[in-house]
N, CA, C and O atoms as a DFTB+ gen file, in Angstrom:
636 C
 N C O
     1  1      -7.663      18.902       0.970
     2  2      -8.671      17.764       0.914
     3  2      -9.918      17.767       0.812
     4  3     -10.394      18.311       1.809
     5  1     -10.691      17.432       0.104
     6  2     -11.777      17.584      -0.047
     7  2     -12.773      16.284       0.796
     8  3     -12.228      15.305       1.305
     9  1     -14.019      16.464       0.814
    10  2     -14.769      15.713       1.524
    11  2     -14.606      14.108       0.833
    12  3     -14.270      13.074       1.411
    13  1     -14.874      14.260      -0.227
    14  2     -14.998      13.157      -1.140
    15  2     -13.562      12.275      -1.222
    16  3     -13.436      11.056      -1.331
    17  1     -12.809      13.031      -1.156
    18  2     -11.295      12.307      -0.799
    19  2     -11.124      11.684       0.326
    20  3     -10.769      10.506       0.384
    21  1     -11.404      12.541       1.500
    22  2     -11.529      11.748       2.870
    23  2     -12.327      10.907       2.903
    24  3     -11.928       9.978       3.605
    25  1     -13.548      10.698       2.380
    26  2     -14.359       9.463       2.326
    27  2     -13.836       8.475       1.471
    28  3     -14.087       7.316       1.802
    29  1     -13.181       8.647       0.467
    30  2     -12.750       7.512      -0.207
    31  2     -11.270       7.094       0.658
    32  3     -10.876       5.928       0.612
    33  1     -10.776       7.775       1.162
    34  2      -9.529       7.226       1.943
    35  2     -10.070       6.329       3.065
    36  3      -9.473       5.289       3.344
    37  1     -11.132       6.684       3.687
    38  2     -11.407       5.879       4.961
    39  2     -12.305       4.518       4.361
    40  3     -12.804       3.700       5.134
    41  1     -12.438       4.406       2.721
    42  2     -13.023       3.113       2.356
    43  2     -12.113       2.041       1.895
    44  3     -12.435       0.890       1.601
    45  1     -10.595       2.721       1.865
    46  2      -9.752       1.760       1.328
    47  2      -9.377       0.275       2.131
    48  3      -8.904      -0.715       1.573
    49  1      -9.731       0.400       3.644
    50  2      -9.470      -0.434       4.363
    51  2     -10.309      -1.968       3.516
    52  3      -9.854      -3.111       3.571
    53  1     -11.560      -1.560       2.806
    54  2     -12.268      -2.271       2.114
    55  2     -11.650      -3.385       0.882
    56  3     -12.008      -4.539       0.652
    57  1     -10.740      -2.666       0.307
    58  2      -9.612      -3.038      -0.681
    59  2      -9.104      -4.375      -0.125
    60  3      -9.079      -5.462      -0.703
    61  1      -8.712      -4.072       1.098
    62  2      -7.663      -5.240       1.850
    63  2      -9.001      -6.367       2.400
    64  3      -8.958      -7.591       2.532
    65  1      -9.777      -5.713       2.563
    66  2     -11.231      -6.842       2.780
    67  2     -11.385      -7.676       1.398
    68  3     -11.406      -8.905       1.330
    69  1     -11.459      -7.035       0.627
    70  2     -11.620      -7.805      -0.955
    71  2     -10.503      -8.921      -1.030
    72  3     -10.697     -10.128      -1.180
    73  1      -9.271      -8.256      -0.891
    74  2      -7.966      -9.039      -1.011
    75  2      -8.126     -10.440      -0.225
    76  3      -8.072     -11.561      -0.731
    77  1      -8.336     -10.110       1.142
    78  2      -8.706     -11.214       2.305
    79  2      -9.913     -12.152       1.456
    80  3      -9.655     -13.353       1.375
    81  1     -10.820     -11.817       1.012
    82  2     -11.728     -12.421       0.855
    83  2     -11.449     -13.509      -0.302
    84  3     -11.810     -14.685      -0.331
    85  1     -10.734     -12.807      -1.207
    86  2     -10.187     -13.639      -2.315
    87  2      -9.169     -14.669      -2.057
    88  3      -8.980     -15.637      -2.793
    89  1      -8.570     -14.432      -1.054
    90  2      -7.466     -15.299      -0.262
    91  2      -8.251     -16.450       0.449
    92  3      -7.859     -17.615       0.511
    93  1      -9.179     -16.058       0.870
    94  2      -9.925     -17.149       1.428
    95  2     -10.533     -17.940       0.650
    96  3     -10.526     -19.115       1.016
    97  1     -11.198     -17.644      -0.552
    98  2     -11.727     -18.416      -1.293
    99  2     -10.755     -19.374      -2.099
   100  3     -11.012     -20.552      -2.343
   101  1      -9.622     -18.717      -2.471
   102  2      -8.598     -19.391      -2.854
   103  2      -7.686     -20.668      -2.202
   104  3      -6.992     -21.459      -2.841
   105  1      -7.900     -20.624      -0.749
   106  2      -7.467     -21.532       0.321
   107  2      -8.571     -22.587       0.449
   108  3      -8.371     -23.698       0.939
   109  1      -9.891     -22.112      -0.083
   110  2     -11.087     -22.975       0.216
   111  2     -11.540     -22.727       1.697
   112  3     -11.988     -23.703       2.300
   113  1     -11.477     -21.668       2.265
   114  2     -12.088     -21.488       3.642
   115  2     -13.303     -20.507       3.168
   116  3     -13.361     -19.746       2.202
   117  1     -14.419     -20.847       4.374
   118  2     -15.636     -20.231       4.164
   119  2     -15.161     -18.794       4.238
   120  3     -14.148     -18.369       4.794
   121  1     -15.925     -18.248       3.687
   122  2     -16.177     -16.522       3.525
   123  2     -17.234     -16.208       4.155
   124  3     -18.287     -16.824       3.985
   125  1     -17.093     -15.058       5.096
   126  2     -18.120     -14.424       5.784
   127  2     -17.993     -12.766       5.258
   128  3     -16.983     -12.239       4.792
   129  1     -19.392     -12.105       5.495
   130  2     -19.390     -10.903       5.311
   131  2     -18.464      -9.860       6.076
   132  3     -18.036      -8.749       5.763
   133  1     -18.305     -10.764       7.351
   134  2     -17.127      -9.679       8.150
   135  2     -15.865      -9.867       7.775
   136  3     -14.953      -9.269       8.346
   137  1     -15.713     -10.464       7.071
   138  2     -14.162     -10.612       6.236
   139  2     -14.039      -9.333       5.282
   140  3     -12.900      -8.880       5.172
   141  1     -14.916      -8.786       4.679
   142  2     -14.744      -7.533       4.087
   143  2     -14.103      -6.430       5.165
   144  3     -13.400      -5.559       4.653
   145  1     -14.257      -6.397       6.399
   146  2     -14.061      -5.367       7.047
   147  2     -12.565      -5.843       7.892
   148  3     -12.147      -5.280       8.904
   149  1     -12.036      -6.777       7.338
   150  2     -10.652      -7.100       8.152
   151  2      -9.567      -5.843       8.095
   152  3      -8.666      -5.739       8.927
   153  1      -9.745      -5.004       7.124
   154  2      -8.880      -3.754       7.211
   155  2      -9.274      -2.789       8.066
   156  3      -8.506      -1.830       8.157
   157  1     -10.242      -2.771       8.711
   158  2     -10.686      -1.792       9.754
   159  2     -10.114      -2.442      11.002
   160  3      -9.874      -1.660      11.922
   161  1      -9.868      -3.645      11.193
   162  2      -9.442      -4.510      12.395
   163  2      -7.932      -4.668      12.513
   164  3      -7.396      -4.694      13.621
   165  1      -7.162      -4.787      11.245
   166  2      -5.957      -5.207      11.208
   167  2      -5.288      -4.321      10.385
   168  3      -5.697      -4.108       9.243
   169  1      -4.144      -3.692      10.910
   170  2      -3.087      -2.803      10.316
   171  2      -3.984      -1.572       9.644
   172  3      -3.800      -1.226       8.477
   173  1      -4.992      -0.937      10.523
   174  2      -5.688       0.129       9.974
   175  2      -5.126       1.555       9.677
   176  3      -5.554       2.303       8.798
   177  1      -4.290       1.772      10.384
   178  2      -3.241       3.162      10.375
   179  2      -2.327       3.001       9.235
   180  3      -1.943       4.003       8.632
   181  1      -1.987       1.947       8.927
   182  2      -0.835       1.794       7.921
   183  2      -1.425       1.577       6.435
   184  3      -0.972       1.750       5.304
   185  1      -2.588       1.141       6.940
   186  2      -3.459       0.915       5.269
   187  2      -3.826       2.418       4.685
   188  3      -3.879       2.714       3.491
   189  1      -4.101       3.420       5.964
   190  2      -4.730       4.618       5.703
   191  2      -3.457       5.837       4.989
   192  3      -3.591       6.800       4.234
   193  1      -2.286       5.234       5.643
   194  2      -0.851       6.012       5.287
   195  2      -0.446       5.568       3.987
   196  3       0.230       6.287       3.252
   197  1      -0.844       4.363       3.653
   198  2      -0.158       3.601       2.227
   199  2      -0.960       4.218       1.306
   200  3      -0.416       4.863       0.410
   201  1      -2.553       4.114       1.379
   202  2      -3.610       4.709       0.848
   203  2      -3.369       6.361       0.372
   204  3      -3.582       6.893      -0.717
   205  1      -2.870       6.895       1.574
   206  2      -2.889       8.387       1.323
   207  2      -1.558       8.728       0.296
   208  3      -1.609       9.562      -0.609
   209  1      -0.367       7.910       0.632
   210  2       0.885       8.066      -0.121
   211  2       0.614       7.827      -1.555
   212  3       0.936       8.673      -2.390
   213  1       0.000       6.640      -1.907
   214  2       0.051       6.205      -3.052
   215  2      -1.064       6.758      -3.969
   216  3      -1.062       6.506      -5.174
   217  1      -2.440       7.855      -3.120
   218  2      -2.975       8.425      -3.507
   219  2      -2.628       9.836      -4.176
   220  3      -3.251      10.409      -5.070
   221  1      -1.405      10.268      -3.469
   222  2      -0.768      11.299      -3.836
   223  2       0.049      11.135      -4.794
   224  3       0.065      12.013      -5.657
   225  1       1.010       9.912      -4.933
   226  2       1.803       9.718      -6.199
   227  2       0.989       9.539      -7.306
   228  3       1.359       9.933      -8.412
   229  1      -0.436       8.806      -7.079
   230  2      -1.144       8.793      -8.318
   231  2      -1.683      10.043      -9.129
   232  3      -1.655      10.375     -10.314
   233  1      -2.242      10.647      -7.829
   234  2      -2.722      12.119      -8.401
   235  2      -1.488      13.071      -9.114
   236  3      -1.785      13.840     -10.027
   237  1      -0.314      12.974      -8.705
   238  2       0.529      13.755      -9.213
   239  2       0.863      13.071     -10.756
   240  3       1.063      13.782     -11.741
   241  1       0.885      11.849     -10.790
   242  2       1.075      11.359     -11.946
   243  2       0.088      11.446     -12.829
   244  3       0.338      11.489     -14.033
   245  1      -1.187      11.485     -12.341
   246  2      -2.538      11.903     -13.430
   247  2      -2.629      13.238     -13.831
   248  3      -3.448      13.631     -14.662
   249  1      -1.532      14.192     -13.071
   250  2      -1.962      15.437     -13.434
   251  2      -1.003      15.679     -14.667
   252  3      -1.199      16.760     -15.223
   253  1      -0.075      14.945     -15.166
   254  2       0.604      14.937     -16.043
   255  2      -0.155      14.215     -17.386
   256  3       0.413      13.412     -18.127
   257  1      -1.019      14.497     -17.479
   258  2      -1.746      14.283     -18.543
   259  2      -2.161      12.527     -18.480
   260  3      -2.084      11.785     -19.459
   261  1      -2.580      12.124     -17.174
   262  2      -3.081      10.715     -17.238
   263  2      -1.892       9.737     -17.898
   264  3      -1.755       8.614     -17.412
   265  1      -1.213      10.071     -18.769
   266  2      -0.515       8.773     -19.160
   267  2       0.614       8.319     -18.348
   268  3       1.043       7.191     -18.591
   269  1       1.204       9.054     -17.364
   270  2       2.288       8.579     -16.551
   271  2       1.851       7.568     -15.478
   272  3       2.489       6.609     -15.044
   273  1       0.709       7.965     -15.171
   274  2      -0.328       7.061     -14.043
   275  2      -0.195       5.560     -14.445
   276  3      -0.159       4.695     -13.570
   277  1      -0.115       5.225     -15.893
   278  2      -0.096       3.850     -15.965
   279  2       1.307       3.187     -16.031
   280  3       1.375       1.963     -16.144
   281  1       2.520       4.012     -15.958
   282  2       3.856       3.813     -15.739
   283  2       4.126       3.724     -14.064
   284  3       5.033       3.073     -13.545
   285  1       3.205       4.468     -13.410
   286  2       3.591       4.507     -11.872
   287  2       2.685       3.423     -11.272
   288  3       3.044       2.825     -10.258
   289  1       1.525       3.159     -11.873
   290  2       0.838       2.393     -11.008
   291  2       1.350       0.631     -10.487
   292  3       1.205       0.008      -9.436
   293  1       1.973       0.303     -11.792
   294  2       2.999      -1.014     -11.296
   295  2       3.446      -1.144     -10.283
   296  3       3.244      -2.218      -9.718
   297  1       4.124      -0.267      -9.715
   298  2       5.077       0.057      -8.450
   299  2       4.118      -0.102      -7.271
   300  3       4.338      -0.753      -6.250
   301  1       3.114       0.534      -7.545
   302  2       1.993       0.256      -6.134
   303  2       1.255      -0.779      -6.194
   304  3       0.649      -1.041      -5.155
   305  1       1.067      -1.629      -7.289
   306  2       0.248      -2.815      -7.546
   307  2       0.219      -3.727      -6.217
   308  3      -0.959      -3.975      -5.959
   309  1       0.982      -4.241      -5.399
   310  2       1.143      -4.912      -4.604
   311  2       1.156      -4.705      -3.168
   312  3       1.309      -5.590      -2.326
   313  1       0.954      -3.259      -2.920
   314  2       1.078      -2.613      -1.707
   315  2       0.145      -3.169      -0.550
   316  3       0.379      -3.364       0.642
   317  1      -1.001      -3.356      -1.322
   318  2      -2.233      -3.304      -0.271
   319  2      -2.154      -5.117       0.603
   320  3      -2.344      -5.336       1.800
   321  1      -1.842      -6.075      -0.414
   322  2      -1.490      -7.295      -0.105
   323  2      -0.418      -7.675       0.982
   324  3      -0.564      -8.549       1.837
   325  1       0.572      -6.954       0.824
   326  2       1.847      -6.683       1.559
   327  2       1.423      -6.143       2.944
   328  3       1.834      -6.612       4.005
   329  1       0.676      -5.249       2.844
   330  2      -0.099      -4.632       4.011
   331  2      -0.812      -5.622       5.028
   332  3      -0.647      -5.747       6.242
   333  1      -1.594      -6.237       4.213
   334  2      -2.492      -7.568       4.701
   335  2      -1.778      -8.765       5.236
   336  3      -1.779      -9.083       6.425
   337  1      -1.083      -9.499       4.141
   338  2      -0.391     -10.478       4.707
   339  2       0.652     -10.593       5.571
   340  3       0.757     -11.426       6.471
   341  1       1.731      -9.392       5.156
   342  2       2.888      -9.444       6.025
   343  2       2.602      -8.342       7.220
   344  3       3.547      -8.090       7.968
   345  1       1.308      -7.658       7.439
   346  2       1.551      -6.556       8.488
   347  2       2.321      -6.013       8.692
   348  3       2.871      -6.029       9.793
   349  1       2.820      -5.043       7.355
   350  2       4.248      -4.301       7.591
   351  2       3.525      -2.836       7.557
   352  3       2.316      -2.626       7.470
   353  1       4.648      -1.816       7.653
   354  2       4.150      -0.777       7.965
   355  2       4.066      -0.220       6.428
   356  3       4.491      -0.827       5.445
   357  1       3.395       1.128       6.423
   358  2       3.140       1.795       4.980
   359  2       4.476       1.806       4.357
   360  3       4.538       1.174       3.303
   361  1       5.595       2.392       4.773
   362  2       6.647       2.503       4.221
   363  2       7.462       1.211       3.641
   364  3       8.042       1.110       2.560
   365  1       7.345       0.381       4.556
   366  2       7.753      -1.106       4.476
   367  2       7.038      -1.671       3.058
   368  3       7.687      -2.187       2.148
   369  1       5.589      -1.478       3.042
   370  2       4.794      -2.154       1.786
   371  2       5.154      -1.310       0.366
   372  3       5.271      -1.860      -0.729
   373  1       5.309       0.170       0.617
   374  2       5.829       0.686      -0.612
   375  2       7.056       0.474      -0.902
   376  3       7.285       0.518      -2.110
   377  1       7.943       0.257      -0.229
   378  2       9.534       0.041      -0.552
   379  2       9.367      -1.242      -1.199
   380  3       9.807      -1.275      -2.348
   381  1       8.777      -2.450      -0.702
   382  2       8.954      -3.907      -1.004
   383  2       8.043      -3.832      -2.337
   384  3       8.279      -4.675      -3.203
   385  1       7.054      -2.918      -2.560
   386  2       6.142      -3.195      -3.893
   387  2       7.280      -2.208      -5.039
   388  3       7.275      -2.646      -6.189
   389  1       7.873      -1.411      -4.882
   390  2       8.641      -0.740      -5.653
   391  2       9.915      -1.573      -5.717
   392  3      10.598      -1.530      -6.740
   393  1      10.187      -2.149      -4.927
   394  2      11.670      -3.102      -5.117
   395  2      11.063      -4.419      -6.319
   396  3      11.705      -4.768      -7.310
   397  1       9.989      -4.864      -5.997
   398  2       9.711      -6.114      -6.482
   399  2       8.964      -5.583      -7.944
   400  3       8.705      -6.375      -8.850
   401  1       8.712      -4.345      -8.007
   402  2       8.047      -4.246      -9.421
   403  2       9.281      -3.738     -10.325
   404  3       9.386      -4.010     -11.521
   405  1      10.253      -2.919      -9.551
   406  2      11.521      -2.522     -10.293
   407  2      12.189      -3.540     -11.133
   408  3      12.567      -3.309     -12.282
   409  1      12.338      -4.799     -10.456
   410  2      12.713      -6.045     -11.174
   411  2      11.971      -6.682     -12.089
   412  3      12.450      -7.496     -12.878
   413  1      10.753      -6.356     -12.046
   414  2       9.910      -7.351     -13.014
   415  2       8.914      -6.103     -13.511
   416  3       7.706      -6.338     -13.508
   417  1       9.295      -5.024     -13.861
   418  2       8.431      -3.804     -14.649
   419  2       7.683      -4.285     -15.877
   420  3       6.522      -3.915     -16.052
   421  1       8.138      -4.889     -16.519
   422  2       7.150      -5.319     -17.457
   423  2       6.014      -6.235     -17.342
   424  3       4.938      -6.262     -17.938
   425  1       6.395      -6.798     -16.650
   426  2       5.161      -7.924     -16.398
   427  2       4.134      -7.265     -15.148
   428  3       2.959      -7.620     -15.052
   429  1       4.580      -6.551     -14.489
   430  2       3.563      -5.539     -13.588
   431  2       2.999      -4.552     -14.417
   432  3       1.812      -4.232     -14.351
   433  1       3.867      -4.027     -15.246
   434  2       3.135      -2.969     -16.130
   435  2       1.645      -3.590     -17.045
   436  3       0.548      -3.038     -17.122
   437  1       2.043      -4.776     -17.599
   438  2       1.216      -5.352     -18.420
   439  2      -0.006      -5.872     -17.423
   440  3      -1.171      -5.499     -17.561
   441  1       0.349      -6.597     -16.615
   442  2      -0.580      -7.034     -15.305
   443  2      -1.821      -6.006     -14.825
   444  3      -3.042      -6.135     -14.742
   445  1      -1.064      -5.141     -14.609
   446  2      -1.575      -3.752     -13.959
   447  2      -2.555      -3.135     -14.869
   448  3      -3.622      -2.687     -14.450
   449  1      -2.158      -3.102     -16.288
   450  2      -2.902      -2.389     -17.530
   451  2      -4.251      -3.236     -17.435
   452  3      -5.344      -2.754     -17.136
   453  1      -3.995      -4.615     -17.746
   454  2      -5.216      -5.573     -18.204
   455  2      -5.857      -5.524     -17.028
   456  3      -7.082      -5.488     -17.142
   457  1      -5.464      -5.512     -16.016
   458  2      -6.300      -5.626     -14.673
   459  2      -7.373      -4.207     -14.584
   460  3      -8.573      -4.226     -14.309
   461  1      -6.498      -2.981     -14.918
   462  2      -7.503      -1.821     -15.086
   463  2      -8.542      -1.877     -16.034
   464  3      -9.723      -1.578     -15.854
   465  1      -7.908      -2.357     -17.238
   466  2      -8.885      -2.578     -18.497
   467  2      -9.842      -3.148     -18.198
   468  3     -10.891      -2.644     -18.597
   469  1      -9.935      -4.452     -17.365
   470  2     -11.297      -5.168     -16.987
   471  2     -12.021      -4.789     -16.117
   472  3     -13.135      -5.277     -15.927
   473  1     -11.448      -3.715     -15.330
   474  2     -12.082      -3.058     -14.128
   475  2     -12.872      -2.051     -14.728
   476  3     -14.030      -1.901     -14.339
   477  1     -12.485      -1.469     -15.462
   478  2     -13.125      -0.395     -16.518
   479  2     -13.947      -0.574     -17.467
   480  3     -14.603       0.320     -18.001
   481  1     -13.974      -1.996     -17.803
   482  2     -14.957      -2.445     -18.799
   483  2     -16.322      -2.205     -18.333
   484  3     -17.164      -2.052     -19.218
   485  1     -16.745      -2.135     -16.987
   486  2     -17.981      -2.421     -16.282
   487  2     -18.321      -0.905     -16.058
   488  3     -19.437      -0.603     -15.636
   489  1     -17.565      -0.136     -16.278
   490  2     -17.999       1.249     -16.095
   491  2     -18.049       1.822     -17.647
   492  3     -18.811       2.776     -17.804
   493  1     -17.495       1.462     -18.546
   494  2     -17.628       1.832     -19.857
   495  2     -18.800       1.356     -20.587
   496  3     -19.604       2.076     -21.180
   497  1     -18.834      -0.145     -20.478
   498  2     -19.842      -1.130     -21.265
   499  2     -21.492      -0.841     -20.698
   500  3     -22.539      -0.556     -21.279
   501  1     -21.097      -1.092     -19.172
   502  2     -22.556      -0.968     -18.526
   503  2     -22.418      -0.203     -17.308
   504  3     -21.367      -0.540     -16.763
   505  1     -23.000       0.639     -16.682
   506  2     -22.743       1.418     -15.458
   507  2     -22.955       0.441     -14.391
   508  3     -22.037       0.278     -13.587
   509  1     -24.045      -0.238     -14.269
   510  2     -24.345      -0.947     -13.367
   511  2     -23.001      -2.173     -12.905
   512  3     -22.868      -2.890     -11.913
   513  1     -22.188      -1.981     -14.105
   514  2     -21.407      -3.388     -14.074
   515  2     -20.090      -3.028     -13.137
   516  3     -19.259      -3.895     -12.870
   517  1     -19.985      -1.730     -12.684
   518  2     -18.959      -1.617     -11.840
   519  2     -19.160      -1.988     -10.824
   520  3     -18.146      -1.820     -10.147
   521  1     -20.099      -2.524     -10.153
   522  2     -19.901      -3.356      -8.761
   523  2     -19.203      -4.688      -9.187
   524  3     -18.274      -5.081      -8.481
   525  1     -19.533      -5.338     -10.167
   526  2     -19.028      -6.590     -10.434
   527  2     -17.605      -6.624     -11.186
   528  3     -16.959      -7.672     -11.174
   529  1     -17.158      -5.573     -11.787
   530  2     -16.189      -5.570     -12.521
   531  2     -14.898      -4.512     -11.506
   532  3     -13.719      -4.861     -11.441
   533  1     -15.363      -3.411     -10.901
   534  2     -14.240      -2.848     -10.331
   535  2     -13.297      -3.594      -9.147
   536  3     -12.141      -3.183      -9.044
   537  1     -13.672      -4.498      -8.395
   538  2     -13.032      -5.265      -7.454
   539  2     -12.112      -6.198      -8.201
   540  3     -11.344      -6.960      -7.614
   541  1     -12.215      -6.114      -9.555
   542  2     -11.213      -7.145     -10.009
   543  2      -9.997      -6.805     -10.193
   544  3      -9.215      -7.549     -10.785
   545  1      -9.624      -5.535      -9.675
   546  2      -8.129      -5.169      -9.877
   547  2      -7.704      -5.441      -8.349
   548  3      -6.539      -5.307      -7.975
   549  1      -8.620      -5.785      -7.609
   550  2      -7.940      -6.479      -6.082
   551  2      -7.636      -7.884      -6.189
   552  3      -6.885      -8.377      -5.348
   553  1      -8.247      -8.779      -7.352
   554  2      -7.986     -10.076      -7.528
   555  2      -6.476      -9.936      -8.365
   556  3      -5.457     -10.532      -8.014
   557  1      -6.551      -9.250      -9.245
   558  2      -4.897      -9.077      -9.895
   559  2      -4.141      -8.918      -9.228
   560  3      -3.099      -9.523      -9.480
   561  1      -4.165      -7.880      -7.771
   562  2      -2.834      -7.277      -6.921
   563  2      -2.810      -8.612      -6.172
   564  3      -1.661      -9.019      -6.003
   565  1      -3.919      -9.526      -5.601
   566  2      -3.635     -11.171      -4.855
   567  2      -2.835     -11.861      -6.041
   568  3      -1.661     -12.165      -5.833
   569  1      -3.291     -12.066      -7.010
   570  2      -2.597     -12.963      -8.062
   571  2      -1.171     -12.652      -8.312
   572  3      -0.387     -13.594      -8.427
   573  1      -0.702     -11.296      -8.419
   574  2       0.598     -10.578      -8.696
   575  2       1.197     -10.996      -7.448
   576  3       2.290     -11.550      -7.570
   577  1       0.722     -10.856      -6.224
   578  2       1.561     -11.004      -4.874
   579  2       1.903     -12.473      -5.006
   580  3       3.068     -12.846      -5.141
   581  1       0.846     -13.319      -4.963
   582  2       1.062     -14.725      -4.974
   583  2       2.246     -15.210      -5.814
   584  3       3.072     -16.036      -5.426
   585  1       2.238     -14.461      -7.300
   586  2       3.057     -14.983      -8.263
   587  2       4.591     -14.704      -7.806
   588  3       5.524     -15.501      -7.893
   589  1       4.619     -13.568      -7.371
   590  2       6.132     -13.015      -7.002
   591  2       6.707     -13.652      -5.532
   592  3       7.829     -14.133      -5.375
   593  1       5.698     -13.536      -4.547
   594  2       5.943     -13.828      -3.064
   595  2       5.458     -15.067      -2.622
   596  3       5.688     -15.475      -1.484
   597  1       4.713     -15.776      -3.562
   598  2       4.439     -17.192      -3.156
   599  2       2.813     -16.857      -2.311
   600  3       2.184     -15.817      -2.114
   601  1       2.617     -18.010      -2.038
   602  2       1.143     -18.308      -1.162
   603  2       1.343     -17.412       0.306
   604  3       2.102     -17.538       1.267
   605  1       0.515     -16.680       0.035
   606  2       0.424     -15.888       1.627
   607  2       0.134     -16.326       2.980
   608  3      -0.701     -17.231       2.997
   609  1       0.533     -15.991       4.044
   610  2       0.821     -16.922       5.305
   611  2      -0.907     -16.785       5.518
   612  3      -1.557     -15.992       4.837
   613  1      -1.448     -17.550       6.411
   614  2      -2.739     -17.880       6.705
   615  2      -3.016     -16.730       7.780
   616  3      -2.170     -16.609       8.667
   617  1      -4.037     -15.937       7.786
   618  2      -4.230     -14.789       8.812
   619  2      -5.323     -15.632       9.572
   620  3      -6.202     -16.217       8.939
   621  1      -5.252     -15.674      10.811
   622  2      -6.228     -15.923      11.897
   623  2      -6.825     -15.020      12.764
   624  3      -6.263     -14.717      13.816
   625  1      -7.858     -14.571      12.458
   626  2      -8.473     -13.588      13.176
   627  2      -9.382     -13.822      13.985
   628  3     -10.238     -14.502      13.418
   629  1      -9.667     -13.593      15.112
   630  2     -10.912     -14.157      16.188
   631  2     -11.461     -12.741      16.284
   632  3     -10.783     -11.715      16.238
   633  1     -12.812     -12.827      16.425
   634  2     -13.917     -11.827      16.301
   635  2     -14.121     -11.296      17.464
   636  3     -14.992     -10.437      17.606
């Protein structure tokens, strides 16, 4: 594992923080900068384990000429919201995400593909747009979670 891979692994709790901020926006709660770091305070180890497992799965899929990644990604789409809102273990999140995606694979495939396409638009069209468009996939994850599992429970976290 290279240094950059380890660094990216340690940044994955920020993905969960972005999903949490989207949830707070959706429920009309005030958003604070510290909300971005909820993944470091809640379920941190399971987020890292899930990220490592999904990273290995994605890397293997990408090694097969990149195309299989698009067919594997839908199974991993709602793992981070499950980790956040259900406070589950990494394997529970992976299994639940896989089971739900298996039943609704076409919807998950199209949703994941469109989310990645919009997120990639910031990179392709204008390099500085990555800051604004890359987090869009987190919104897709949250929306897909809400569509298939309902509105998430309210997370009460005291500082």
